[in-house]
Structures are given as C-alpha cells and as structure tokens.
GROMACS .gro file of C-alpha atoms in nm:
model
  212
    1MET     CA    1  12.029   1.775  12.771
    2ILE     CA    2  12.169   2.056  12.939
    3LEU     CA    3  12.094   2.137  13.316
    4LYS     CA    4  12.158   2.478  13.386
    5ASN     CA    5  12.114   2.806  13.214
    6THR     CA    6  12.379   2.985  12.979
    7ARG     CA    7  12.413   3.299  12.848
    8GLU     CA    8  12.149   3.255  12.578
    9ARG     CA    9  11.880   3.019  12.706
   10PHE     CA   10  11.748   2.836  13.000
   11GLY     CA   11  11.820   2.492  13.144
   12THR     CA   12  11.608   2.224  13.164
   13VAL     CA   13  11.618   2.232  13.542
   14ALA     CA   14  11.440   2.662  13.577
   15LYS     CA   15  11.226   2.538  13.252
   16THR     CA   16  11.085   2.263  13.483
   17PHE     CA   17  11.044   2.491  13.782
   18HIS     CA   18  10.909   2.696  13.558
   19TRP     CA   19  10.609   2.459  13.422
   20SER     CA   20  10.508   2.290  13.686
   21MET     CA   21  10.470   2.541  13.876
   22ALA     CA   22  10.288   2.757  13.620
   23ILE     CA   23  10.052   2.466  13.596
   24ALA     CA   24  10.026   2.403  13.948
   25PHE     CA   25   9.909   2.742  14.039
   26ILE     CA   26   9.652   2.808  13.731
   27ALA     CA   27   9.550   2.436  13.819
   28ALA     CA   28   9.502   2.561  14.190
   29TYR     CA   29   9.338   2.858  14.070
   30VAL     CA   30   9.081   2.677  13.853
   31ILE     CA   31   8.987   2.453  14.132
   32VAL     CA   32   8.919   2.690  14.379
   33TYR     CA   33   8.739   2.881  14.166
   34TYR     CA   34   8.515   2.566  13.996
   35VAL     CA   35   8.409   2.528  14.396
   36ILE     CA   36   8.283   2.838  14.489
   37TRP     CA   37   8.144   2.859  14.150
   38PHE     CA   38   7.956   2.545  14.117
   39ILE     CA   39   7.973   2.306  14.386
   40ASP     CA   40   7.939   2.459  14.755
   41PRO     CA   41   7.576   2.496  14.821
   42GLU     CA   42   7.690   2.888  14.966
   43THR     CA   43   7.883   3.037  14.706
   44SER     CA   44   7.753   2.880  14.374
   45ILE     CA   45   7.598   3.102  14.128
   46LYS     CA   46   7.381   2.753  14.009
   47PRO     CA   47   7.386   2.888  13.601
   48PRO     CA   48   7.077   2.650  13.476
   49LEU     CA   49   7.343   2.697  13.135
   50PHE     CA   50   7.549   2.440  13.233
   51GLY     CA   51   7.259   2.210  13.454
   52MET     CA   52   7.494   2.150  13.694
   53GLN     CA   53   7.468   2.050  14.048
   54THR     CA   54   7.636   2.183  14.398
   55ASP     CA   55   7.747   1.908  14.593
   56ASP     CA   56   7.847   2.009  14.965
   57THR     CA   57   8.033   1.655  14.960
   58LEU     CA   58   8.318   1.684  14.705
   59VAL     CA   59   8.338   2.095  14.844
   60ILE     CA   60   8.639   1.882  15.106
   61PRO     CA   61   8.803   1.696  14.859
   62LEU     CA   62   8.860   1.924  14.546
   63LEU     CA   63   8.946   2.213  14.842
   64ASN     CA   64   9.202   1.904  14.894
   65LEU     CA   65   9.348   1.930  14.528
   66HIS     CA   66   9.386   2.318  14.552
   67TRP     CA   67   9.575   2.279  14.901
   68VAL     CA   68   9.800   1.975  14.727
   69LEU     CA   69   9.879   2.212  14.433
   70GLY     CA   70   9.916   2.603  14.635
   71ILE     CA   71  10.166   2.386  14.931
   72ALA     CA   72  10.396   2.208  14.596
   73VAL     CA   73  10.381   2.571  14.456
   74GLY     CA   74  10.467   2.743  14.833
   75VAL     CA   75  10.734   2.477  14.899
   76LEU     CA   76  10.937   2.431  14.514
   77VAL     CA   77  10.934   2.852  14.488
   78VAL     CA   78  11.278   2.756  14.740
   79PRO     CA   79  11.453   2.550  14.492
   80ARG     CA   80  11.354   2.773  14.262
   81LEU     CA   81  11.509   3.087  14.400
   82LEU     CA   82  11.818   2.901  14.532
   83TRP     CA   83  11.812   2.746  14.197
   84ARG     CA   84  11.826   3.116  14.013
   85ILE     CA   85  12.105   3.285  14.249
   86TRP     CA   86  12.303   2.937  14.165
   87SER     CA   87  12.249   2.946  13.789
   88PRO     CA   88  12.170   3.305  13.694
   89ALA     CA   89  11.862   3.345  13.389
   90PRO     CA   90  11.974   3.423  13.067
   91ASP     CA   91  12.112   3.793  12.931
   92PRO     CA   92  11.815   3.971  12.849
   93VAL     CA   93  11.709   4.034  12.537
   94PRO     CA   94  11.757   4.345  12.314
   95GLY     CA   95  11.554   4.650  12.511
   96SER     CA   96  11.567   4.954  12.693
   97ARG     CA   97  11.661   4.987  13.051
   98MET     CA   98  11.363   5.068  13.166
   99GLU     CA   99  11.189   4.718  13.002
  100HIS     CA  100  11.433   4.552  13.164
  101GLN     CA  101  11.362   4.718  13.534
  102MET     CA  102  10.998   4.631  13.455
  103ALA     CA  103  11.129   4.241  13.366
  104ARG     CA  104  11.268   4.159  13.687
  105LEU     CA  105  11.007   4.358  13.914
  106ALA     CA  106  10.758   4.148  13.718
  107HIS     CA  107  10.950   3.828  13.816
  108TRP     CA  108  10.960   3.877  14.152
  109GLY     CA  109  10.639   4.002  14.250
  110LEU     CA  110  10.563   3.672  14.043
  111TYR     CA  111  10.775   3.509  14.320
  112LEU     CA  112  10.657   3.731  14.567
  113LEU     CA  113  10.279   3.581  14.470
  114MET     CA  114  10.442   3.193  14.503
  115ILE     CA  115  10.520   3.263  14.869
  116MET     CA  116  10.284   3.436  14.983
  117MET     CA  117   9.981   3.288  14.812
  118PRO     CA  118  10.011   2.964  14.932
  119VAL     CA  119  10.130   3.156  15.312
  120THR     CA  120   9.848   3.287  15.365
  121GLY     CA  121   9.653   3.012  15.197
  122TYR     CA  122   9.747   2.735  15.466
  123MET     CA  123   9.778   2.986  15.744
  124ASN     CA  124   9.378   2.933  15.730
  125THR     CA  125   9.378   2.621  15.639
  126ASN     CA  126   9.128   2.393  15.882
  127ASP     CA  127   9.108   2.065  15.762
  128PRO     CA  128   9.483   1.841  15.685
  129THR     CA  129   9.601   1.834  15.325
  130ASN     CA  130   9.623   1.477  15.267
  131PHE     CA  131   9.913   1.454  15.020
  132GLY     CA  132   9.808   1.072  14.924
  133VAL     CA  133  10.146   0.964  15.070
  134PHE     CA  134  10.144   1.171  15.379
  135VAL     CA  135   9.895   1.430  15.518
  136VAL     CA  136   9.957   1.796  15.616
  137PRO     CA  137   9.821   1.884  15.975
  138ALA     CA  138   9.561   2.239  15.911
  139PHE     CA  139   9.752   2.535  16.036
  140LYS     CA  140   9.513   2.518  16.337
  141ASP     CA  141   9.640   2.230  16.457
  142THR     CA  142  10.031   2.307  16.442
  143SER     CA  143  10.225   2.376  16.698
  144LEU     CA  144  10.352   2.703  16.520
  145TYR     CA  145  10.002   2.817  16.582
  146HIS     CA  146   9.916   2.700  16.912
  147TRP     CA  147  10.267   2.947  16.994
  148ILE     CA  148  10.098   3.227  16.817
  149ALA     CA  149   9.759   3.242  16.983
  150ALA     CA  150   9.950   3.149  17.360
  151GLU     CA  151  10.200   3.416  17.277
  152PHE     CA  152   9.964   3.734  17.105
  153ALA     CA  153   9.637   3.597  17.307
  154LEU     CA  154   9.457   3.502  17.003
  155SER     CA  155   9.168   3.272  16.900
  156TRP     CA  156   9.146   3.106  16.602
  157LYS     CA  157   8.948   3.368  16.392
  158ASP     CA  158   9.162   3.600  16.509
  159VAL     CA  159   9.459   3.398  16.295
  160GLU     CA  160   9.260   3.258  16.044
  161THR     CA  161   9.006   3.613  15.947
  162PRO     CA  162   9.283   3.837  15.824
  163MET     CA  163   9.458   3.541  15.657
  164GLU     CA  164   9.161   3.448  15.469
  165ALA     CA  165   9.117   3.828  15.367
  166VAL     CA  166   9.482   3.880  15.240
  167HIS     CA  167   9.479   3.567  15.079
  168ARG     CA  168   9.114   3.632  14.903
  169PHE     CA  169   9.268   3.966  14.789
  170LEU     CA  170   9.569   3.807  14.629
  171GLY     CA  171   9.360   3.584  14.485
  172HIS     CA  172   9.071   3.846  14.314
  173TRP     CA  173   9.271   4.155  14.270
  174VAL     CA  174   9.642   4.050  14.195
  175ALA     CA  175   9.718   3.679  14.074
  176TRP     CA  176   9.534   3.687  13.731
  177VAL     CA  177   9.637   4.006  13.712
  178VAL     CA  178   9.997   3.951  13.750
  179VAL     CA  179   9.996   3.596  13.532
  180ALA     CA  180   9.782   3.775  13.244
  181LEU     CA  181  10.094   4.038  13.226
  182HIS     CA  182  10.321   3.786  13.293
  183ALA     CA  183  10.151   3.581  12.955
  184SER     CA  184  10.109   3.924  12.728
  185ALA     CA  185  10.459   3.987  12.774
  186ALA     CA  186  10.560   3.623  12.672
  187LEU     CA  187  10.365   3.698  12.353
  188PHE     CA  188  10.406   4.021  12.270
  189HIS     CA  189  10.786   3.941  12.309
  190HIS     CA  190  10.754   3.664  12.051
  191PHE     CA  191  10.463   3.728  11.823
  192ALA     CA  192  10.540   4.137  11.770
  193ARG     CA  193  10.891   4.189  11.865
  194ARG     CA  194  10.993   3.826  11.701
  195ASP     CA  195  11.270   3.722  11.953
  196ASP     CA  196  11.349   3.427  12.246
  197THR     CA  197  11.223   3.538  12.551
  198LEU     CA  198  10.932   3.297  12.511
  199THR     CA  199  11.102   3.041  12.302
  200ARG     CA  200  11.422   2.962  12.536
  201MET     CA  201  11.188   2.862  12.773
  202LEU     CA  202  11.002   2.675  12.606
  203PRO     CA  203  11.069   2.281  12.606
  204GLY     CA  204  11.345   2.155  12.398
  205ALA     CA  205  11.277   2.542  12.185
  206GLY     CA  206  11.543   2.646  11.929
  207THR     CA  207  11.566   3.040  11.832
  208HIS     CA  208  11.255   3.255  11.720
  209PRO     CA  209  11.261   3.220  11.323
  210LYS     CA  210  11.394   3.606  11.259
  211LEU     CA  211  11.237   3.847  11.033
  212ASP     CA  212  11.378   3.919  10.692
   0.00000   0.00000   0.00000
C-alpha cells in the first residue's frame, strides 16, 4: 500500500478522499431529489407508475442524511486540498497543452463546487444536523448568523433566501453537468484513449492494457 502519490499513480490517501467524497456527493444529490420528487407532499410529482405515497414525517429525517453527507463533503475538501499540495498529483497522461489546461480547470472547478455546495446548503438550514454522536446546529442558531444579522441588519429570510437560491442553482444547473463531464472524460480516456487516467485512480488497479 502506497500512501502518497507517485509520478505514475495516485496513492491510497488520494484515492480514499476521491471515492469517499464522490460517493457522499452523489448520495446527497440522490437523497434530496428523492425527497423532492417522491416524499415531500408540497413538491412530489406522485408518479402512479411507482405506487409511492408522500410522507411529510420522512422529509426532515431524509434531509438530515442529505445534510450529513453535504457537511462531510465540505469538511473533507479541506484536508483533501492540503493533501494535494503536500502530495502532488501524478504527471498528466500524454496530451495537448489545451487538454491539460482544461483538465486542471475542471479539477479546480470540482473543488470549488465541493466548497460552494456545502457552504450555501448549510447557510440555509433551519434544522440541526444530527450525526448520531453529535449535532451540528442549524445555521440560523449559530453565533455567526446572529453576528451577520446584527452587523448588516438582516433577517433570517434575507440570509436564507439568497443562499438557497445559489444552492439550488448550483444543484440544478452546475453540479450534475460538472460531474457528468468529469465522469465522461474519465471514460473517454479509458475506452477511447486507452490511457491510465481512470485506472490509476481505481483502488488497487494496475495500468491499462495497451493496444497492440
């Protein structure tokens, strides 16, 4: 087991950060849309095809899972960035200068998204987030919110509404596009280019078999 990255491959720490955060990010996304489309009586599309019933008693418990995963992503992105600085990524696979620049921009765009989504999401929470062993208070109950409200003469609605708007915009129009492009690029490199872009991030993976 190699913890740090090498010039050819990602190490165990980088892989653990990548896959745990990817799973948490996607799971948070799936849960919130499950609540919106199927569970919340105010927003559910109630498709008779699935024979599902809305249940407002499940909204907060399910959203709590969404909040737990979102906060986890927001917390983990800090050590992940520090690790990337301390243990630089492997050398890029062969490609043009433009491809390498686009890849760097895409990665930093993902990092920015993993910061903005949790921050804007937390800043419009009305309920605490229960991690089981500890509870994170709702943003409206924090001293930071009360300082903002007093300093700038803002009500909770003045803070919650724009934060929710940004969070929803990122979720509706940015997050899934960025993630889909990231996954598509990895698959393109794997199946079309047949290089090690994907395989060197897979747990315990070897190099990609080369074409004759």
